[in-house]
Amino acid sequence: MTPDLSPTARALLALEVLQNRPGLTGAELADRLGVTDRAARRYVSILREAGISVDSVSGPYGGYSVGRGVRIPPLMFSTDEALGLVVALLRGWHGPIDNDDPAATALAKIMRVLPELAAESAHALRRVVAQNPNDAAASPDPKRAAEVARACETRQRLRLDYRPRSDAAVEMVVDPWAVVVRYGRWYLLCWSLTAQARRVLRIDRIADATATERNAHDEVGVAAPLDLDPVREVEDHLADGWTHEVVVRISASVERVGPFVPRTLGRLVALDDDNCELRGTTDEPDWYAARLAMIPVPFTVSGSDAVRAEVRAIADRLRAAI
């Protein structure tokens, strides 16, 4: 232990040690801090006086650990951990990063305390995100997303105010099955008692979620199938049931073209060893055509005049460019 540290600084070091190694005995904590047992107990008392919950369990399997109190204690991260949090947050960020959103303010706090070298890397990534916002994807309200996820785990039926696209909110009663994050969006896979059908809802479009008095999956509900694959179910939903039906004949095998065709475009069906067919639907012909343009082998579009027109527009634009 550095001799010139104040008791408060030593208490914060004790907090860091307990966060990294919960369950340390008083003797082990004292040994790691390089102080006496009495001094270690004093630092724990300082933390408790500051409103930080430190639990202690007596006996051979007991020890100190940071508890769950009313106040959140200061968290101690290594440089690599802090930078990892910044990178993870920015990868999933789909909104302005300089506002009062809880995730944005948390990010700002981490950025302010990063060492200079790590901060330079983090700021570089932050500038990339600021210059290339993904407006198509929307981040849900964190508290609402957490409420919905917990309802899935506790099998609690929900009453939702849901806004499909820009329309007015509609009321739905659902039995929640799973929360799935795909392509930057958060989805709730559920059984709608209102529609008596499976539904995939965007969580950022849920204006309000209230738990009902009934638990989910009772005699009038529908339990999630035992073999349910939530990710597959959501991807199937994203590819099917839209306005424009599309069939694309592709001059390559499913194995070759598969990595270039996201499941949201539809299903790939093998025709023979050298050809396959993509069958899907869309409400956004321009978006669909742009994704087709990324397939690096010859293909032919049929089935939807709107999608064919958008593919033709892309081809004309590219020809004009050369």
C-alpha positions as a Markdown table, in Angstrom:
| # | Residue | x | y | z |
|---|---|---|---|---|
| 1 | Met | 0.0 | 0.0 | 0.0 |
| 2 | Thr | 1.3 | 3.4 | -0.9 |
| 3 | Pro | 1.9 | 5.2 | 2.4 |
| 4 | Asp | 0.7 | 8.7 | 1.4 |
| 5 | Leu | -2.8 | 7.7 | 0.3 |
| 6 | Ser | -5.7 | 9.1 | 2.3 |
| 7 | Pro | -8.2 | 6.8 | 4.0 |
| 8 | Thr | -10.8 | 7.7 | 1.3 |
| 9 | Ala | -8.4 | 6.7 | -1.5 |
| 10 | Arg | -7.6 | 3.5 | 0.3 |
| 11 | Ala | -11.3 | 2.8 | 0.8 |
| 12 | Leu | -11.8 | 3.2 | -3.0 |
| 13 | Leu | -9.0 | 0.7 | -3.6 |
| 14 | Ala | -10.8 | -1.7 | -1.2 |
| 15 | Leu | -13.9 | -1.2 | -3.3 |
| 16 | Glu | -12.1 | -2.1 | -6.5 |
| 17 | Val | -10.6 | -5.2 | -4.9 |
| 18 | Leu | -14.1 | -6.3 | -3.7 |
| 19 | Gln | -15.6 | -5.7 | -7.1 |
| 20 | Asn | -13.0 | -7.8 | -8.8 |
| 21 | Arg | -12.9 | -10.6 | -6.1 |
| 22 | Pro | -16.2 | -10.7 | -4.2 |
| 23 | Gly | -16.2 | -13.0 | -1.2 |
| 24 | Leu | -12.8 | -12.0 | 0.2 |
| 25 | Thr | -12.4 | -12.4 | 4.0 |
| 26 | Gly | -11.2 | -9.6 | 6.1 |
| 27 | Ala | -7.7 | -11.1 | 6.3 |
| 28 | Glu | -7.6 | -11.6 | 2.5 |
| 29 | Leu | -8.7 | -8.0 | 1.9 |
| 30 | Ala | -6.1 | -6.7 | 4.3 |
| 31 | Asp | -3.4 | -8.8 | 2.6 |
| 32 | Arg | -4.3 | -7.5 | -0.8 |
| 33 | Leu | -4.3 | -3.9 | 0.4 |
| 34 | Gly | -1.1 | -4.4 | 2.4 |
| 35 | Val | -2.7 | -3.2 | 5.7 |
| 36 | Thr | -3.8 | -4.7 | 9.0 |
| 37 | Asp | -7.2 | -6.4 | 9.5 |
| 38 | Arg | -8.3 | -3.5 | 11.6 |
| 39 | Ala | -7.5 | -1.0 | 8.8 |
| 40 | Ala | -9.3 | -3.1 | 6.2 |
| 41 | Arg | -12.4 | -3.1 | 8.4 |
| 42 | Arg | -12.1 | 0.6 | 8.7 |
| 43 | Tyr | -12.1 | 1.1 | 4.9 |
| 44 | Val | -15.2 | -1.1 | 4.7 |
| 45 | Ser | -16.9 | 1.2 | 7.2 |
| 46 | Ile | -15.9 | 4.3 | 5.2 |
| 47 | Leu | -17.6 | 2.8 | 2.1 |
| 48 | Arg | -20.8 | 2.0 | 4.1 |
| 49 | Glu | -20.8 | 5.5 | 5.6 |
| 50 | Ala | -20.7 | 6.8 | 2.0 |
| 51 | Gly | -23.9 | 4.9 | 1.2 |
| 52 | Ile | -22.2 | 2.0 | -0.6 |
| 53 | Ser | -23.6 | -1.4 | 0.4 |
| 54 | Val | -20.9 | -3.8 | 1.4 |
| 55 | Asp | -22.3 | -7.1 | 2.6 |
| 56 | Ser | -20.5 | -9.4 | 5.0 |
| 57 | Val | -21.1 | -13.1 | 5.7 |
| 58 | Ser | -19.4 | -14.8 | 8.7 |
| 59 | Gly | -18.2 | -18.3 | 8.8 |
| 60 | Pro | -15.7 | -20.4 | 6.8 |
| 61 | Tyr | -17.4 | -19.6 | 3.5 |
| 62 | Gly | -18.2 | -16.0 | 4.2 |
| 63 | Gly | -16.5 | -12.8 | 3.3 |
| 64 | Tyr | -17.1 | -9.3 | 1.9 |
| 65 | Ser | -19.0 | -8.4 | -1.3 |
| 66 | Val | -20.5 | -5.3 | -2.8 |
| 67 | Gly | -24.3 | -5.5 | -2.2 |
| 68 | Arg | -27.2 | -4.0 | -4.0 |
| 69 | Gly | -28.0 | -0.7 | -2.3 |
| 70 | Val | -30.1 | 2.3 | -3.0 |
| 71 | Arg | -27.1 | 4.1 | -4.4 |
| 72 | Ile | -25.0 | 2.6 | -7.1 |
| 73 | Pro | -21.3 | 2.5 | -6.0 |
| 74 | Pro | -18.5 | 3.8 | -8.2 |
| 75 | Leu | -17.5 | 1.1 | -10.7 |
| 76 | Met | -13.8 | 0.3 | -11.2 |
| 77 | Phe | -12.8 | -0.7 | -14.7 |
| 78 | Ser | -9.5 | -1.5 | -16.2 |
| 79 | Thr | -8.5 | 0.5 | -19.4 |
| 80 | Asp | -9.3 | -2.5 | -21.6 |
| 81 | Glu | -12.7 | -3.0 | -19.9 |
| 82 | Ala | -13.7 | 0.6 | -20.2 |
| 83 | Leu | -12.6 | 0.7 | -23.9 |
| 84 | Gly | -14.5 | -2.5 | -24.5 |
| 85 | Leu | -17.7 | -1.0 | -23.1 |
| 86 | Val | -17.3 | 2.1 | -25.3 |
| 87 | Val | -16.8 | -0.1 | -28.4 |
| 88 | Ala | -19.8 | -2.4 | -27.5 |
| 89 | Leu | -22.1 | 0.6 | -26.9 |
| 90 | Leu | -21.1 | 2.4 | -30.1 |
| 91 | Arg | -21.5 | -0.7 | -32.2 |
| 92 | Gly | -25.2 | -0.9 | -31.1 |
| 93 | Trp | -25.8 | 2.8 | -31.1 |
| 94 | His | -28.4 | 4.1 | -33.6 |
| 95 | Gly | -29.2 | 7.6 | -32.3 |
| 96 | Pro | -27.5 | 10.9 | -31.6 |
| 97 | Ile | -24.6 | 10.4 | -29.1 |
| 98 | Asp | -24.7 | 13.9 | -27.6 |
| 99 | Asn | -28.0 | 14.1 | -25.8 |
| 100 | Asp | -29.7 | 13.2 | -22.5 |
| 101 | Asp | -30.4 | 9.5 | -23.3 |
| 102 | Pro | -29.1 | 7.4 | -20.4 |
| 103 | Ala | -26.8 | 5.4 | -22.7 |
| 104 | Ala | -25.4 | 8.5 | -24.2 |
| 105 | Thr | -24.7 | 10.1 | -20.8 |
| 106 | Ala | -23.1 | 6.8 | -19.5 |
| 107 | Leu | -20.9 | 6.8 | -22.6 |
| 108 | Ala | -19.8 | 10.4 | -22.0 |
| 109 | Lys | -18.8 | 9.5 | -18.4 |
| 110 | Ile | -16.6 | 6.6 | -19.5 |
| 111 | Met | -15.0 | 8.7 | -22.2 |
| 112 | Arg | -14.1 | 11.4 | -19.8 |
| 113 | Val | -12.1 | 9.1 | -17.5 |
| 114 | Leu | -10.3 | 7.0 | -20.1 |
| 115 | Pro | -6.5 | 7.3 | -20.2 |
| 116 | Glu | -5.4 | 9.6 | -23.0 |
| 117 | Leu | -4.2 | 6.8 | -25.4 |
| 118 | Ala | -7.4 | 4.7 | -25.0 |
| 119 | Ala | -9.5 | 7.9 | -25.2 |
| 120 | Glu | -8.0 | 8.7 | -28.6 |
| 121 | Ser | -9.1 | 5.4 | -30.0 |
| 122 | Ala | -12.6 | 5.7 | -28.4 |
| 123 | His | -13.0 | 9.3 | -29.8 |
| 124 | Ala | -12.0 | 8.1 | -33.3 |
| 125 | Leu | -14.7 | 5.4 | -33.2 |
| 126 | Arg | -17.2 | 7.9 | -31.8 |
| 127 | Arg | -16.5 | 10.2 | -34.8 |
| 128 | Val | -17.2 | 7.4 | -37.2 |
| 129 | Val | -20.5 | 6.7 | -35.6 |
| 130 | Ala | -21.4 | 10.4 | -35.6 |
| 131 | Gln | -20.6 | 10.7 | -39.3 |
| 132 | Asn | -22.4 | 7.5 | -40.3 |
| 133 | Pro | -25.7 | 7.3 | -38.3 |
| 134 | Asn | -27.9 | 4.4 | -39.0 |
| 135 | Asp | -31.3 | 6.0 | -39.1 |
| 136 | Ala | -33.0 | 2.8 | -40.3 |
| 137 | Ala | -32.4 | 1.1 | -37.0 |
| 138 | Ala | -33.9 | 2.4 | -33.8 |
| 139 | Ser | -32.8 | 1.9 | -30.2 |
| 140 | Pro | -35.7 | 1.2 | -27.8 |
| 141 | Asp | -36.1 | 2.9 | -24.5 |
| 142 | Pro | -33.8 | 0.9 | -22.1 |
| 143 | Lys | -36.3 | 0.7 | -19.3 |
| 144 | Arg | -39.1 | -0.5 | -21.5 |
| 145 | Ala | -36.8 | -3.1 | -23.2 |
| 146 | Ala | -35.8 | -4.4 | -19.8 |
| 147 | Glu | -39.5 | -4.6 | -18.7 |
| 148 | Val | -40.4 | -6.6 | -21.7 |
| 149 | Ala | -37.4 | -8.9 | -21.4 |
| 150 | Arg | -38.3 | -9.5 | -17.7 |
| 151 | Ala | -41.9 | -10.3 | -18.7 |
| 152 | Cys | -40.6 | -13.0 | -21.0 |
| 153 | Glu | -38.7 | -14.6 | -18.2 |
| 154 | Thr | -41.4 | -14.3 | -15.6 |
| 155 | Arg | -44.2 | -15.3 | -18.2 |
| 156 | Gln | -46.1 | -12.2 | -17.3 |
| 157 | Arg | -48.9 | -11.2 | -19.7 |
| 158 | Leu | -48.6 | -7.6 | -21.1 |
| 159 | Arg | -51.0 | -5.0 | -22.2 |
| 160 | Leu | -49.2 | -2.9 | -24.9 |
| 161 | Asp | -49.8 | 0.4 | -26.6 |
| 162 | Tyr | -48.2 | -0.3 | -30.0 |
| 163 | Arg | -47.5 | 2.1 | -32.8 |
| 164 | Pro | -47.2 | 0.3 | -36.2 |
| 165 | Arg | -45.1 | 2.6 | -38.3 |
| 166 | Ser | -46.3 | 6.2 | -37.9 |
| 167 | Asp | -50.0 | 5.2 | -37.1 |
| 168 | Ala | -51.8 | 5.9 | -33.9 |
| 169 | Ala | -51.2 | 3.5 | -31.1 |
| 170 | Val | -53.3 | 0.4 | -30.9 |
| 171 | Glu | -53.9 | -1.7 | -27.7 |
| 172 | Met | -52.7 | -5.3 | -27.7 |
| 173 | Val | -52.7 | -8.0 | -25.0 |
| 174 | Val | -49.8 | -10.4 | -25.5 |
| 175 | Asp | -48.1 | -13.4 | -24.0 |
| 176 | Pro | -44.4 | -12.6 | -24.4 |
| 177 | Trp | -42.1 | -15.4 | -25.5 |
| 178 | Ala | -38.7 | -13.9 | -26.3 |
| 179 | Val | -36.7 | -10.7 | -27.0 |
| 180 | Val | -34.5 | -10.9 | -30.1 |
| 181 | Val | -32.0 | -8.4 | -31.4 |
| 182 | Arg | -31.4 | -8.6 | -35.1 |
| 183 | Tyr | -29.9 | -6.1 | -37.5 |
| 184 | Gly | -29.8 | -3.3 | -35.0 |
| 185 | Arg | -33.4 | -3.6 | -34.0 |
| 186 | Trp | -35.0 | -5.1 | -30.9 |
| 187 | Tyr | -38.0 | -7.4 | -31.4 |
| 188 | Leu | -40.6 | -9.0 | -29.1 |
| 189 | Leu | -41.7 | -12.4 | -30.2 |
| 190 | Cys | -45.1 | -13.1 | -28.7 |
| 191 | Trp | -48.6 | -14.5 | -28.9 |
| 192 | Ser | -51.2 | -11.8 | -29.4 |
| 193 | Leu | -54.4 | -12.6 | -27.6 |
| 194 | Thr | -55.9 | -9.6 | -29.5 |
| 195 | Ala | -55.2 | -11.1 | -32.9 |
| 196 | Gln | -55.0 | -14.8 | -31.8 |
| 197 | Ala | -51.8 | -15.2 | -33.8 |
| 198 | Arg | -48.0 | -15.0 | -33.4 |
| 199 | Arg | -46.6 | -11.5 | -33.7 |
| 200 | Val | -43.2 | -10.0 | -33.9 |
| 201 | Leu | -43.2 | -6.4 | -32.6 |
| 202 | Arg | -40.5 | -3.8 | -32.7 |
| 203 | Ile | -39.8 | -2.8 | -29.1 |
| 204 | Asp | -39.0 | 0.8 | -30.0 |
| 205 | Arg | -42.6 | 1.1 | -31.3 |
| 206 | Ile | -44.1 | 0.0 | -27.9 |
| 207 | Ala | -45.4 | 3.2 | -26.4 |
| 208 | Asp | -46.4 | 1.6 | -23.1 |
| 209 | Ala | -46.2 | -1.8 | -21.5 |
| 210 | Thr | -48.2 | -2.8 | -18.5 |
| 211 | Ala | -48.2 | -6.2 | -16.7 |
| 212 | Thr | -51.7 | -7.6 | -16.3 |
| 213 | Glu | -53.1 | -9.5 | -13.3 |
| 214 | Arg | -52.9 | -12.8 | -15.2 |
| 215 | Asn | -49.7 | -14.7 | -15.9 |
| 216 | Ala | -49.0 | -15.6 | -19.4 |
| 217 | His | -49.7 | -19.0 | -20.9 |
| 218 | Asp | -52.9 | -19.7 | -18.9 |
| 219 | Glu | -56.0 | -21.4 | -20.3 |
| 220 | Val | -56.7 | -18.7 | -22.8 |
| 221 | Gly | -53.0 | -18.0 | -23.8 |
| 222 | Val | -50.6 | -19.9 | -25.9 |
| 223 | Ala | -47.3 | -21.2 | -24.5 |
| 224 | Ala | -44.1 | -20.9 | -26.5 |
| 225 | Pro | -43.4 | -24.1 | -28.4 |
| 226 | Leu | -40.8 | -26.3 | -26.7 |
| 227 | Asp | -38.7 | -26.4 | -29.9 |
| 228 | Leu | -39.1 | -22.6 | -30.6 |
| 229 | Asp | -36.0 | -21.0 | -32.2 |
| 230 | Pro | -36.7 | -17.3 | -31.4 |
| 231 | Val | -34.0 | -16.0 | -33.8 |
| 232 | Arg | -35.2 | -18.1 | -36.7 |
| 233 | Glu | -38.8 | -17.2 | -36.0 |
| 234 | Val | -38.1 | -13.5 | -36.1 |
| 235 | Glu | -36.0 | -13.8 | -39.3 |
| 236 | Asp | -38.8 | -15.8 | -41.0 |
| 237 | His | -41.2 | -13.0 | -40.0 |
| 238 | Leu | -39.0 | -10.3 | -41.4 |
| 239 | Ala | -38.8 | -12.1 | -44.8 |
| 240 | Asp | -42.5 | -13.1 | -45.2 |
| 241 | Gly | -45.9 | -11.5 | -45.4 |
| 242 | Trp | -45.1 | -8.2 | -47.1 |
| 243 | Thr | -46.8 | -6.6 | -50.1 |
| 244 | His | -44.4 | -7.4 | -53.0 |
| 245 | Glu | -43.6 | -11.0 | -53.7 |
| 246 | Val | -40.2 | -11.4 | -55.2 |
| 247 | Val | -38.5 | -14.4 | -57.0 |
| 248 | Val | -34.8 | -14.1 | -57.9 |
| 249 | Arg | -33.1 | -16.7 | -60.1 |
| 250 | Ile | -29.4 | -16.8 | -59.1 |
| 251 | Ser | -26.6 | -18.4 | -61.1 |
| 252 | Ala | -24.8 | -20.0 | -58.2 |
| 253 | Ser | -25.2 | -22.7 | -55.6 |
| 254 | Val | -26.9 | -22.0 | -52.3 |
| 255 | Glu | -23.5 | -22.6 | -50.6 |
| 256 | Arg | -21.8 | -20.0 | -52.6 |
| 257 | Val | -24.4 | -17.2 | -52.5 |
| 258 | Gly | -25.7 | -17.9 | -49.0 |
| 259 | Pro | -23.2 | -15.5 | -47.2 |
| 260 | Phe | -24.4 | -12.6 | -49.4 |
| 261 | Val | -28.2 | -13.1 | -48.8 |
| 262 | Pro | -29.4 | -12.2 | -45.3 |
| 263 | Arg | -32.4 | -14.2 | -44.1 |
| 264 | Thr | -34.5 | -11.0 | -44.2 |
| 265 | Leu | -34.5 | -11.2 | -48.0 |
| 266 | Gly | -36.3 | -14.6 | -48.1 |
| 267 | Arg | -35.5 | -18.3 | -48.5 |
| 268 | Leu | -32.8 | -19.7 | -50.8 |
| 269 | Val | -34.0 | -22.9 | -52.6 |
| 270 | Ala | -31.5 | -25.0 | -54.5 |
| 271 | Leu | -32.6 | -25.7 | -58.1 |
| 272 | Asp | -29.5 | -27.8 | -59.1 |
| 273 | Asp | -25.7 | -27.8 | -58.3 |
| 274 | Asp | -25.2 | -24.5 | -60.0 |
| 275 | Asn | -28.4 | -22.5 | -59.6 |
| 276 | Cys | -30.7 | -21.5 | -56.8 |
| 277 | Glu | -33.8 | -19.3 | -56.2 |
| 278 | Leu | -34.5 | -16.6 | -53.7 |
| 279 | Arg | -38.1 | -16.3 | -52.7 |
| 280 | Gly | -39.2 | -13.4 | -50.4 |
| 281 | Thr | -41.5 | -10.5 | -49.9 |
| 282 | Thr | -40.9 | -6.8 | -49.1 |
| 283 | Asp | -42.7 | -3.5 | -48.4 |
| 284 | Glu | -39.5 | -1.6 | -49.4 |
| 285 | Pro | -38.6 | -2.3 | -53.1 |
| 286 | Asp | -35.7 | 0.2 | -53.1 |
| 287 | Trp | -34.2 | -1.4 | -50.0 |
| 288 | Tyr | -34.6 | -4.9 | -51.4 |
| 289 | Ala | -33.1 | -3.9 | -54.7 |
| 290 | Ala | -30.1 | -2.4 | -53.0 |
| 291 | Arg | -29.5 | -5.7 | -51.1 |
| 292 | Leu | -29.8 | -7.7 | -54.3 |
| 293 | Ala | -27.1 | -5.5 | -55.9 |
| 294 | Met | -24.6 | -6.8 | -53.4 |
| 295 | Ile | -25.0 | -10.4 | -54.7 |
| 296 | Pro | -21.7 | -10.9 | -56.6 |
| 297 | Val | -23.1 | -13.3 | -59.3 |
| 298 | Pro | -25.6 | -13.0 | -62.1 |
| 299 | Phe | -29.3 | -13.1 | -61.2 |
| 300 | Thr | -32.7 | -12.4 | -62.7 |
| 301 | Val | -35.6 | -10.8 | -60.8 |
| 302 | Ser | -39.2 | -11.7 | -61.5 |
| 303 | Gly | -42.5 | -11.5 | -59.6 |
| 304 | Ser | -42.5 | -7.9 | -58.5 |
| 305 | Asp | -42.6 | -5.0 | -61.0 |
| 306 | Ala | -41.7 | -2.5 | -58.2 |
| 307 | Val | -38.6 | -4.4 | -57.2 |
| 308 | Arg | -37.6 | -4.9 | -60.9 |
| 309 | Ala | -38.0 | -1.2 | -61.5 |
| 310 | Glu | -35.7 | -0.4 | -58.6 |
| 311 | Val | -33.1 | -2.9 | -59.8 |
| 312 | Arg | -33.3 | -1.2 | -63.2 |
| 313 | Ala | -32.8 | 2.2 | -61.7 |
| 314 | Ile | -29.7 | 1.0 | -59.8 |
| 315 | Ala | -28.3 | -0.5 | -63.0 |
| 316 | Asp | -28.9 | 2.7 | -65.0 |
| 317 | Arg | -27.2 | 4.8 | -62.2 |
| 318 | Leu | -24.2 | 2.5 | -62.3 |
| 319 | Arg | -23.9 | 2.6 | -66.1 |
| 320 | Ala | -24.1 | 6.4 | -66.0 |
| 321 | Ala | -21.3 | 6.4 | -63.5 |
| 322 | Ile | -18.9 | 4.9 | -66.1 |
